[in-house]
Amino acid sequence: MVARLVLDGRVVDADSGAPLAGMAVTAITRSSSPLPGTVTDGDGAFRLEAPLAAVPLAHDASLAVVVSLDRDGAPIHRTAPIPLSELATDDLQIAVPGADLASVFTHGELVLTTDSGAGDQLTVGETLVLSATRMRPGTVHTVTLTVDGEPYASRRLVTDQFGTLPSTVVAPQFGLAAADADGGLTKAEAARRWADHALSVAVDAAGRTVASATLPVVDTGGALSGFVCDGAGRPSEVVSRTADPLFLSLDGVPGGTVIRVSVVPSQAEWVVGDAIEAVADADSRPLVVETVVGGAEEPVRLFQVDRLEPGSFDLVVRPVRYGFEADEVPALGSRDLVVGRFAPGLLVRDRALVDRPVGVAAAPSAQTTGAAAPEVVEGGIPPGSHVLPDPGTLEEFRYVGAFAVDAPLLLARGLSTSLTVEDENTAYFQPGAFTPVSRTFPRRALVRFPADAPGATTPAQISTARPDYPVVVVVHGNGHQFTSYAFLLEHLAANGFVTASIHMPNGVHGLARANAFFDHLGLLRSLFGAVLQNTVGVLGHSRGGEAVFKIARLNRSLGLAVGLRGVLALAPTDQYGREALVGPRAVPLHVVYGAKDADVSGWPPYAGYDVRQTGFSLYDRADGRDKSMTFVENATHNGFVTTNEAAPAPLLPAAAQRAILLADANAFFRATLRQEPEWTAVLRGDRVPPSVASTGARIHHQYRSTRRRTLDDFEGAHTPSSWKTGTLGGAVSQVGLPADPVEAQLYPHDDHSPHDTGGLRLAWNSTTDALSMSVPPAARDVQTFAVLSFSVARVVRSPLNPATRPQDLRVVLEDGSGHERSVRVSEFGSIPVAAAANEPGNVKSAMTTVRIPLAAYTSPSDGAEPVDLSDVVAVRFAFTELPTGEVALDNVEFCD
């Protein structure tokens, strides 16, 4: 065996700490000899390997690491020589100075796309989509749109770790919205105003333009086009579910033409041949309307909005020629118009459930004060949304291979049919406070993988479309069957993952499930060989959901070198040693939990715990990598996989819960294992996939980014006055509150809180009350962040909160010049009525995360000054919306 030098490290941006992916890395010896190079992965990580003989081993031996844009490119950064003795102590982190990066990322590649596909001109009413590559990774870029030099719109976007701006809507329905036109413009009005002008697009980073393009703006010229509108022909693609009629504005269709309009689930891309499958209306009938087009510019009346359930939809419009068989084919034809090609053509909200998320975030509703009198700034669907397919229905591979790990397979390979692992003897609170026991049980699993043909049953038949694949392993809980997760394995396999669900006998605890994971992962590697990446995710359910935290800890503490990139905890227990994903063991985390979980309800605490033991407490204790959580009303412990356990009605159907799990799991593992950051929009709740929206489920999200500037997380020693000083040292004050806020551990201060974190509990009894947080001078420039984020929960059973409607308030930013704007929370998030639990005593004061885009404080507004994001002096919570209330706050921060 040849001795080898192995050097693990990570390349990051020195300014932001963001990972730099796709970078070429090599090392140079003191004699200037380069070692074999490699390329950083999506996390900026790399591994250099070379025969030990290639490295001089003198007492002062050292290596210099060189980073380049690609293997053949010129170096952009070279470290000073690093002694081998230092490299042996820990993984190496190479921070590339911002000046070095800025000097090479000077000319990005910009791609503009419109509804018609062409990027050489823009028709009035079309949606403009921008994407870019070869940009500085992890960097805020400002996209500015001007028409003949006059400002039209601007957006702040952040490149991913590969230096890519994913396809993003920057101008929806160009020209139809206008600040000086109440409700927007009709198509004819917009054409008169904007046609024959030029739209310029500039992408700037740190004040320097790195990509630009100019498009002529043209009228439709009689081409078929259209949008959802009101009776006056003005855009109205976001509607409440009422008895009001819905209209369609059409161009390119002569009066008297019969059209057939099919309302279909929204999808990201449409191509000729796609199936047209109309959604069912409230009476379970396909929603297809045939009508006659009236005169020029006359909107076409379609149907009452309340025929549709809440959700995201597209409209397929077909001019009908009777007697033509092709016009009866339920597939998209070349003559058809799709209303909603890059963003949903129609978004329906339920008026009775105003806190329910929809597929695209609502526009800002902001009051401004400053040079002008206060006014309301409102808009239509805002730009800035990535173009995403539905992760719950997306399939990249047509075929999925399948086989079982069982006794015949193992014996044929000379492997043991059972495994023996260490386990805990009981539930416990203090880490390590258990007696180790040995467990032996059969080695069994279901395996699914991408395939090129139907009927694949061996690892050798894995698809050759890619050289290798990431792996996801499912670890189930007590009383569950590993075979019940086949639907999930098949969905992930169709999206490019090798997947396995492993058998666990009843009665084993968290540690045995974690150790069994490592055993089965080794078995999968032996079966699939080099085609299996060391890029691994694990999904655990119930006790298996807690086991994923042990897997992350053991992987690090035992030096197992599993490339664990993401863990998903489904309805997890929290009873085996208060696990926490922090420090070196931290990995990206997503938690899914149902409000009517009767098995892991969190009440009462046991095994010595002093917190309510649910997915909330595990989520709270994780830090060091991005984390997210989905909390589903009327969902249960088992309904995400099999059937609902006994719980009071109403219950979300198990099929709906499985749809949520499919979408969340695919989005999470694509974001973490495949390094596709655009899917985090689903995990944050910014985008609700059609397959989830169609369930009607009420879903609440938490999300926390590691790239943040925290004004106050309410941790540390809690005293009667500790609330008056924020995490950064800024002063916190209140005006008019009936009592000072209380900073404390949320549980047990609020007996209904499921959280294992500090927070701030406060109440108000007047619409003039407020809580203000000052921003220290060194922290006032927040231009590089995307949102103002905070977590909030209404206190259960407080008589100050409305009994049947969400709580609401405003968040104000103030700059050093005295300009300020306030944004209503309900426009970007929710403080919902507490979700019903499996029994009344288990109702939870559950946090949700509100993320307000900082663009809401800077967007153009007639007569009102924007807030200067380079000089934000205060954040204020203004309780102007409802006369009384009581909430808990946590993690007030600027972040991505």
PDB file of C-alpha atoms in Angstrom, residues 565-808:
ATOM      1  CA  ARG A 565     -24.847  17.273   3.841  1.00  0.00           C
ATOM      2  CA  GLY A 566     -28.403  17.394   5.195  1.00  0.00           C
ATOM      3  CA  VAL A 567     -30.699  15.822   7.792  1.00  0.00           C
ATOM      4  CA  LEU A 568     -34.497  15.871   7.715  1.00  0.00           C
ATOM      5  CA  ALA A 569     -36.352  15.091  10.940  1.00  0.00           C
ATOM      6  CA  LEU A 570     -39.966  14.042  10.402  1.00  0.00           C
ATOM      7  CA  ALA A 571     -42.109  14.204  13.559  1.00  0.00           C
ATOM      8  CA  PRO A 572     -38.987  13.535  15.671  1.00  0.00           C
ATOM      9  CA  THR A 573     -38.837  12.492  19.296  1.00  0.00           C
ATOM     10  CA  ASP A 574     -36.584  14.414  21.685  1.00  0.00           C
ATOM     11  CA  GLN A 575     -35.894  11.949  24.483  1.00  0.00           C
ATOM     12  CA  TYR A 576     -32.392  10.552  24.118  1.00  0.00           C
ATOM     13  CA  GLY A 577     -29.916  13.022  25.547  1.00  0.00           C
ATOM     14  CA  ARG A 578     -30.879  16.511  24.356  1.00  0.00           C
ATOM     15  CA  GLU A 579     -29.017  16.293  21.062  1.00  0.00           C
ATOM     16  CA  ALA A 580     -27.974  19.502  19.292  1.00  0.00           C
ATOM     17  CA  LEU A 581     -26.541  20.166  15.841  1.00  0.00           C
ATOM     18  CA  VAL A 582     -23.931  22.797  16.741  1.00  0.00           C
ATOM     19  CA  GLY A 583     -20.265  23.463  16.158  1.00  0.00           C
ATOM     20  CA  PRO A 584     -18.352  20.884  14.094  1.00  0.00           C
ATOM     21  CA  ARG A 585     -21.351  18.508  14.021  1.00  0.00           C
ATOM     22  CA  ALA A 586     -23.686  21.116  12.496  1.00  0.00           C
ATOM     23  CA  VAL A 587     -25.310  20.203   9.173  1.00  0.00           C
ATOM     24  CA  PRO A 588     -28.275  21.765   7.352  1.00  0.00           C
ATOM     25  CA  LEU A 589     -31.531  20.763   9.062  1.00  0.00           C
ATOM     26  CA  HIS A 590     -35.179  20.598   8.065  1.00  0.00           C
ATOM     27  CA  VAL A 591     -37.959  19.569  10.462  1.00  0.00           C
ATOM     28  CA  VAL A 592     -41.500  18.545   9.489  1.00  0.00           C
ATOM     29  CA  TYR A 593     -44.078  18.322  12.281  1.00  0.00           C
ATOM     30  CA  GLY A 594     -47.856  18.046  12.509  1.00  0.00           C
ATOM     31  CA  ALA A 595     -49.957  20.062  14.940  1.00  0.00           C
ATOM     32  CA  LYS A 596     -52.127  17.029  15.846  1.00  0.00           C
ATOM     33  CA  ASP A 597     -49.248  14.619  16.396  1.00  0.00           C
ATOM     34  CA  ALA A 598     -50.677  12.386  19.106  1.00  0.00           C
ATOM     35  CA  ASP A 599     -47.501  10.340  19.540  1.00  0.00           C
ATOM     36  CA  VAL A 600     -44.941  13.141  19.931  1.00  0.00           C
ATOM     37  CA  SER A 601     -47.168  15.838  21.379  1.00  0.00           C
ATOM     38  CA  GLY A 602     -44.596  17.311  23.779  1.00  0.00           C
ATOM     39  CA  TRP A 603     -46.876  17.013  26.817  1.00  0.00           C
ATOM     40  CA  PRO A 604     -45.899  16.349  29.498  1.00  0.00           C
ATOM     41  CA  PRO A 605     -42.064  16.387  29.464  1.00  0.00           C
ATOM     42  CA  TYR A 606     -40.512  13.158  30.647  1.00  0.00           C
ATOM     43  CA  ALA A 607     -37.130  11.424  31.079  1.00  0.00           C
ATOM     44  CA  GLY A 608     -35.946  14.428  33.107  1.00  0.00           C
ATOM     45  CA  TYR A 609     -36.494  17.024  30.374  1.00  0.00           C
ATOM     46  CA  ASP A 610     -37.389  20.609  31.214  1.00  0.00           C
ATOM     47  CA  VAL A 611     -38.715  21.470  27.723  1.00  0.00           C
ATOM     48  CA  ARG A 612     -41.649  20.259  25.655  1.00  0.00           C
ATOM     49  CA  GLN A 613     -40.087  17.449  23.618  1.00  0.00           C
ATOM     50  CA  THR A 614     -40.954  17.895  19.930  1.00  0.00           C
ATOM     51  CA  GLY A 615     -39.364  18.930  16.663  1.00  0.00           C
ATOM     52  CA  PHE A 616     -39.538  22.540  17.864  1.00  0.00           C
ATOM     53  CA  SER A 617     -37.005  21.931  20.659  1.00  0.00           C
ATOM     54  CA  LEU A 618     -34.621  20.080  18.328  1.00  0.00           C
ATOM     55  CA  TYR A 619     -34.913  22.885  15.778  1.00  0.00           C
ATOM     56  CA  ASP A 620     -34.221  25.540  18.400  1.00  0.00           C
ATOM     57  CA  ARG A 621     -31.021  23.889  19.623  1.00  0.00           C
ATOM     58  CA  ALA A 622     -29.488  23.557  16.130  1.00  0.00           C
ATOM     59  CA  ASP A 623     -27.138  26.290  14.944  1.00  0.00           C
ATOM     60  CA  GLY A 624     -24.123  26.686  12.690  1.00  0.00           C
ATOM     61  CA  ARG A 625     -25.821  25.794   9.374  1.00  0.00           C
ATOM     62  CA  ASP A 626     -29.041  26.944   7.746  1.00  0.00           C
ATOM     63  CA  LYS A 627     -32.149  25.374   9.251  1.00  0.00           C
ATOM     64  CA  SER A 628     -35.853  25.303   8.424  1.00  0.00           C
ATOM     65  CA  MET A 629     -39.081  23.868   9.783  1.00  0.00           C
ATOM     66  CA  THR A 630     -42.541  23.101   8.377  1.00  0.00           C
ATOM     67  CA  PHE A 631     -45.423  23.035  10.886  1.00  0.00           C
ATOM     68  CA  VAL A 632     -48.624  21.632   9.392  1.00  0.00           C
ATOM     69  CA  GLU A 633     -52.049  22.215  10.912  1.00  0.00           C
ATOM     70  CA  ASN A 634     -54.306  19.146  11.330  1.00  0.00           C
ATOM     71  CA  ALA A 635     -51.421  16.819  10.423  1.00  0.00           C
ATOM     72  CA  THR A 636     -50.549  13.804  12.565  1.00  0.00           C
ATOM     73  CA  HIS A 637     -47.594  11.616  13.459  1.00  0.00           C
ATOM     74  CA  ASN A 638     -48.171   8.829  10.948  1.00  0.00           C
ATOM     75  CA  GLY A 639     -50.231  10.620   8.299  1.00  0.00           C
ATOM     76  CA  PHE A 640     -47.106  11.805   6.469  1.00  0.00           C
ATOM     77  CA  VAL A 641     -46.355   8.164   5.630  1.00  0.00           C
ATOM     78  CA  THR A 642     -49.315   5.827   6.183  1.00  0.00           C
ATOM     79  CA  THR A 643     -52.595   6.775   7.873  1.00  0.00           C
ATOM     80  CA  ASN A 644     -53.679   9.246  10.517  1.00  0.00           C
ATOM     81  CA  GLU A 645     -53.670   7.990  14.079  1.00  0.00           C
ATOM     82  CA  ALA A 646     -56.596   8.765  16.345  1.00  0.00           C
ATOM     83  CA  ALA A 647     -56.971  12.522  16.799  1.00  0.00           C
ATOM     84  CA  PRO A 648     -59.917  14.910  16.853  1.00  0.00           C
ATOM     85  CA  ALA A 649     -61.372  16.050  13.531  1.00  0.00           C
ATOM     86  CA  PRO A 650     -60.722  17.746  11.267  1.00  0.00           C
ATOM     87  CA  LEU A 651     -57.621  15.900  10.091  1.00  0.00           C
ATOM     88  CA  LEU A 652     -55.616  16.644   6.976  1.00  0.00           C
ATOM     89  CA  PRO A 653     -55.948  13.607   4.689  1.00  0.00           C
ATOM     90  CA  ALA A 654     -52.899  11.369   4.673  1.00  0.00           C
ATOM     91  CA  ALA A 655     -52.539  11.859   0.907  1.00  0.00           C
ATOM     92  CA  ALA A 656     -52.185  15.606   1.494  1.00  0.00           C
ATOM     93  CA  GLN A 657     -49.565  15.051   4.189  1.00  0.00           C
ATOM     94  CA  ARG A 658     -47.591  12.785   1.876  1.00  0.00           C
ATOM     95  CA  ALA A 659     -47.720  15.470  -0.817  1.00  0.00           C
ATOM     96  CA  ILE A 660     -46.171  17.944   1.621  1.00  0.00           C
ATOM     97  CA  LEU A 661     -43.444  15.468   2.567  1.00  0.00           C
ATOM     98  CA  LEU A 662     -42.605  14.711  -1.073  1.00  0.00           C
ATOM     99  CA  ALA A 663     -42.219  18.397  -1.906  1.00  0.00           C
ATOM    100  CA  ASP A 664     -40.250  19.278   1.234  1.00  0.00           C
ATOM    101  CA  ALA A 665     -37.925  16.272   1.033  1.00  0.00           C
ATOM    102  CA  ASN A 666     -37.098  16.805  -2.637  1.00  0.00           C
ATOM    103  CA  ALA A 667     -36.573  20.550  -2.179  1.00  0.00           C
ATOM    104  CA  PHE A 668     -34.412  20.047   0.911  1.00  0.00           C
ATOM    105  CA  PHE A 669     -32.146  17.340  -0.490  1.00  0.00           C
ATOM    106  CA  ARG A 670     -31.777  19.109  -3.831  1.00  0.00           C
ATOM    107  CA  ALA A 671     -30.788  22.274  -1.955  1.00  0.00           C
ATOM    108  CA  THR A 672     -28.292  20.533   0.337  1.00  0.00           C
ATOM    109  CA  LEU A 673     -27.005  17.433  -1.470  1.00  0.00           C
ATOM    110  CA  ARG A 674     -27.141  18.769  -5.025  1.00  0.00           C
ATOM    111  CA  GLN A 675     -26.248  22.334  -4.045  1.00  0.00           C
ATOM    112  CA  GLU A 676     -29.269  23.931  -5.742  1.00  0.00           C
ATOM    113  CA  PRO A 677     -29.975  26.859  -3.401  1.00  0.00           C
ATOM    114  CA  GLU A 678     -33.063  28.057  -5.249  1.00  0.00           C
ATOM    115  CA  TRP A 679     -35.082  25.316  -3.520  1.00  0.00           C
ATOM    116  CA  THR A 680     -34.687  27.040  -0.151  1.00  0.00           C
ATOM    117  CA  ALA A 681     -37.561  29.282  -1.267  1.00  0.00           C
ATOM    118  CA  VAL A 682     -39.833  26.275  -0.683  1.00  0.00           C
ATOM    119  CA  LEU A 683     -38.328  25.566   2.732  1.00  0.00           C
ATOM    120  CA  ARG A 684     -38.743  29.199   3.804  1.00  0.00           C
ATOM    121  CA  GLY A 685     -42.361  29.231   2.653  1.00  0.00           C
ATOM    122  CA  ASP A 686     -41.693  31.907   0.025  1.00  0.00           C
ATOM    123  CA  ARG A 687     -42.921  29.517  -2.676  1.00  0.00           C
ATOM    124  CA  VAL A 688     -45.723  27.013  -2.188  1.00  0.00           C
ATOM    125  CA  PRO A 689     -45.603  24.252  -4.826  1.00  0.00           C
ATOM    126  CA  PRO A 690     -48.915  23.615  -6.615  1.00  0.00           C
ATOM    127  CA  SER A 691     -48.984  20.039  -5.295  1.00  0.00           C
ATOM    128  CA  VAL A 692     -48.943  21.471  -1.769  1.00  0.00           C
ATOM    129  CA  ALA A 693     -51.240  24.425  -2.441  1.00  0.00           C
ATOM    130  CA  SER A 694     -53.845  22.046  -3.844  1.00  0.00           C
ATOM    131  CA  THR A 695     -54.069  20.255  -0.477  1.00  0.00           C
ATOM    132  CA  GLY A 696     -55.515  23.351   1.206  1.00  0.00           C
ATOM    133  CA  ALA A 697     -53.178  22.746   4.140  1.00  0.00           C
ATOM    134  CA  ARG A 698     -52.392  25.579   6.518  1.00  0.00           C
ATOM    135  CA  ILE A 699     -48.616  25.520   6.848  1.00  0.00           C
ATOM    136  CA  HIS A 700     -46.312  27.688   8.948  1.00  0.00           C
ATOM    137  CA  HIS A 701     -42.566  27.979   8.464  1.00  0.00           C
ATOM    138  CA  GLN A 702     -39.454  28.761  10.416  1.00  0.00           C
ATOM    139  CA  TYR A 703     -36.129  29.487   8.756  1.00  0.00           C
ATOM    140  CA  ARG A 704     -32.775  30.782   9.951  1.00  0.00           C
ATOM    141  CA  SER A 705     -29.776  31.592   7.788  1.00  0.00           C
ATOM    142  CA  THR A 706     -26.231  31.400   9.087  1.00  0.00           C
ATOM    143  CA  ARG A 707     -25.344  34.560   7.184  1.00  0.00           C
ATOM    144  CA  ARG A 708     -26.951  37.080   9.499  1.00  0.00           C
ATOM    145  CA  ARG A 709     -26.491  40.094  11.712  1.00  0.00           C
ATOM    146  CA  THR A 710     -28.486  39.467  14.863  1.00  0.00           C
ATOM    147  CA  LEU A 711     -29.818  42.505  16.691  1.00  0.00           C
ATOM    148  CA  ASP A 712     -31.230  40.377  19.502  1.00  0.00           C
ATOM    149  CA  ASP A 713     -31.573  36.642  20.108  1.00  0.00           C
ATOM    150  CA  PHE A 714     -32.544  37.074  23.787  1.00  0.00           C
ATOM    151  CA  GLU A 715     -29.980  34.532  24.990  1.00  0.00           C
ATOM    152  CA  GLY A 716     -27.568  34.840  27.889  1.00  0.00           C
ATOM    153  CA  ALA A 717     -28.354  35.603  31.511  1.00  0.00           C
ATOM    154  CA  HIS A 718     -31.979  36.653  31.910  1.00  0.00           C
ATOM    155  CA  THR A 719     -32.705  39.385  34.441  1.00  0.00           C
ATOM    156  CA  PRO A 720     -35.563  41.876  34.865  1.00  0.00           C
ATOM    157  CA  SER A 721     -33.530  44.427  32.882  1.00  0.00           C
ATOM    158  CA  SER A 722     -31.657  42.206  30.401  1.00  0.00           C
ATOM    159  CA  TRP A 723     -34.276  42.949  27.709  1.00  0.00           C
ATOM    160  CA  LYS A 724     -33.009  46.534  27.536  1.00  0.00           C
ATOM    161  CA  THR A 725     -29.772  45.564  25.765  1.00  0.00           C
ATOM    162  CA  GLY A 726     -29.624  43.708  22.465  1.00  0.00           C
ATOM    163  CA  THR A 727     -27.132  41.060  21.368  1.00  0.00           C
ATOM    164  CA  LEU A 728     -25.038  43.682  19.533  1.00  0.00           C
ATOM    165  CA  GLY A 729     -25.173  46.047  22.501  1.00  0.00           C
ATOM    166  CA  GLY A 730     -27.839  48.359  21.130  1.00  0.00           C
ATOM    167  CA  ALA A 731     -30.419  49.833  23.484  1.00  0.00           C
ATOM    168  CA  VAL A 732     -33.931  48.369  23.485  1.00  0.00           C
ATOM    169  CA  SER A 733     -36.838  50.484  24.736  1.00  0.00           C
ATOM    170  CA  GLN A 734     -40.617  50.417  24.867  1.00  0.00           C
ATOM    171  CA  VAL A 735     -43.271  53.085  24.524  1.00  0.00           C
ATOM    172  CA  GLY A 736     -46.695  52.725  26.101  1.00  0.00           C
ATOM    173  CA  LEU A 737     -46.655  49.009  26.919  1.00  0.00           C
ATOM    174  CA  PRO A 738     -48.714  48.163  30.012  1.00  0.00           C
ATOM    175  CA  ALA A 739     -45.639  46.408  31.482  1.00  0.00           C
ATOM    176  CA  ASP A 740     -42.010  45.933  30.596  1.00  0.00           C
ATOM    177  CA  PRO A 741     -41.280  43.005  28.286  1.00  0.00           C
ATOM    178  CA  VAL A 742     -39.882  39.861  29.920  1.00  0.00           C
ATOM    179  CA  GLU A 743     -36.760  38.173  28.528  1.00  0.00           C
ATOM    180  CA  ALA A 744     -36.733  34.498  29.577  1.00  0.00           C
ATOM    181  CA  GLN A 745     -36.642  30.909  28.427  1.00  0.00           C
ATOM    182  CA  LEU A 746     -39.896  30.681  26.498  1.00  0.00           C
ATOM    183  CA  TYR A 747     -40.758  27.468  28.337  1.00  0.00           C
ATOM    184  CA  PRO A 748     -41.629  27.380  31.216  1.00  0.00           C
ATOM    185  CA  HIS A 749     -42.374  31.131  31.217  1.00  0.00           C
ATOM    186  CA  ASP A 750     -45.169  30.282  28.797  1.00  0.00           C
ATOM    187  CA  ASP A 751     -46.435  26.820  29.710  1.00  0.00           C
ATOM    188  CA  HIS A 752     -47.724  26.351  26.156  1.00  0.00           C
ATOM    189  CA  SER A 753     -44.438  27.184  24.460  1.00  0.00           C
ATOM    190  CA  PRO A 754     -42.826  24.198  22.674  1.00  0.00           C
ATOM    191  CA  HIS A 755     -39.502  26.019  22.359  1.00  0.00           C
ATOM    192  CA  ASP A 756     -36.079  25.404  23.876  1.00  0.00           C
ATOM    193  CA  THR A 757     -34.725  28.925  23.481  1.00  0.00           C
ATOM    194  CA  GLY A 758     -34.759  32.339  25.043  1.00  0.00           C
ATOM    195  CA  GLY A 759     -37.213  34.947  23.824  1.00  0.00           C
ATOM    196  CA  LEU A 760     -38.981  38.186  24.629  1.00  0.00           C
ATOM    197  CA  ARG A 761     -42.594  38.101  25.817  1.00  0.00           C
ATOM    198  CA  LEU A 762     -44.583  41.324  25.651  1.00  0.00           C
ATOM    199  CA  ALA A 763     -48.150  42.632  25.568  1.00  0.00           C
ATOM    200  CA  TRP A 764     -49.757  45.849  24.328  1.00  0.00           C
ATOM    201  CA  ASN A 765     -53.093  47.551  24.904  1.00  0.00           C
ATOM    202  CA  SER A 766     -52.969  50.527  22.541  1.00  0.00           C
ATOM    203  CA  THR A 767     -52.236  51.085  18.843  1.00  0.00           C
ATOM    204  CA  THR A 768     -49.653  53.698  19.876  1.00  0.00           C
ATOM    205  CA  ASP A 769     -47.513  51.148  21.764  1.00  0.00           C
ATOM    206  CA  ALA A 770     -44.117  50.168  20.336  1.00  0.00           C
ATOM    207  CA  LEU A 771     -40.855  48.336  20.987  1.00  0.00           C
ATOM    208  CA  SER A 772     -37.693  49.882  19.547  1.00  0.00           C
ATOM    209  CA  MET A 773     -34.236  48.383  18.988  1.00  0.00           C
ATOM    210  CA  SER A 774     -31.356  50.718  18.223  1.00  0.00           C
ATOM    211  CA  VAL A 775     -28.639  49.563  15.829  1.00  0.00           C
ATOM    212  CA  PRO A 776     -25.047  50.216  16.948  1.00  0.00           C
ATOM    213  CA  PRO A 777     -23.013  52.389  14.519  1.00  0.00           C
ATOM    214  CA  ALA A 778     -20.768  49.546  13.347  1.00  0.00           C
ATOM    215  CA  ALA A 779     -23.796  47.467  12.323  1.00  0.00           C
ATOM    216  CA  ARG A 780     -25.908  50.048  10.488  1.00  0.00           C
ATOM    217  CA  ASP A 781     -24.889  49.195   6.915  1.00  0.00           C
ATOM    218  CA  VAL A 782     -27.193  46.310   5.996  1.00  0.00           C
ATOM    219  CA  GLN A 783     -27.023  46.622   2.201  1.00  0.00           C
ATOM    220  CA  THR A 784     -25.516  43.174   1.756  1.00  0.00           C
ATOM    221  CA  PHE A 785     -28.485  41.430   3.401  1.00  0.00           C
ATOM    222  CA  ALA A 786     -31.742  40.489   1.706  1.00  0.00           C
ATOM    223  CA  VAL A 787     -34.345  40.541   4.482  1.00  0.00           C
ATOM    224  CA  LEU A 788     -35.237  41.648   7.977  1.00  0.00           C
ATOM    225  CA  SER A 789     -36.185  38.439   9.787  1.00  0.00           C
ATOM    226  CA  PHE A 790     -37.679  37.610  13.152  1.00  0.00           C
ATOM    227  CA  SER A 791     -39.584  34.765  14.767  1.00  0.00           C
ATOM    228  CA  VAL A 792     -42.877  35.465  16.484  1.00  0.00           C
ATOM    229  CA  ALA A 793     -45.612  33.531  18.288  1.00  0.00           C
ATOM    230  CA  ARG A 794     -48.903  34.644  19.755  1.00  0.00           C
ATOM    231  CA  VAL A 795     -49.181  33.586  23.378  1.00  0.00           C
ATOM    232  CA  VAL A 796     -51.773  30.832  23.645  1.00  0.00           C
ATOM    233  CA  ARG A 797     -54.914  31.689  25.628  1.00  0.00           C
ATOM    234  CA  SER A 798     -53.929  35.308  26.134  1.00  0.00           C
ATOM    235  CA  PRO A 799     -57.180  37.289  26.210  1.00  0.00           C
ATOM    236  CA  LEU A 800     -55.363  40.150  24.465  1.00  0.00           C
ATOM    237  CA  ASN A 801     -55.164  38.261  21.162  1.00  0.00           C
ATOM    238  CA  PRO A 802     -58.127  38.006  18.768  1.00  0.00           C
ATOM    239  CA  ALA A 803     -59.772  34.618  19.180  1.00  0.00           C
ATOM    240  CA  THR A 804     -60.414  33.774  15.531  1.00  0.00           C
ATOM    241  CA  ARG A 805     -58.114  35.893  13.363  1.00  0.00           C
ATOM    242  CA  PRO A 806     -54.351  36.286  13.057  1.00  0.00           C
ATOM    243  CA  GLN A 807     -52.482  38.861  15.063  1.00  0.00           C
ATOM    244  CA  ASP A 808     -50.780  41.656  13.122  1.00  0.00           C
TER     245      ASP A 808
END
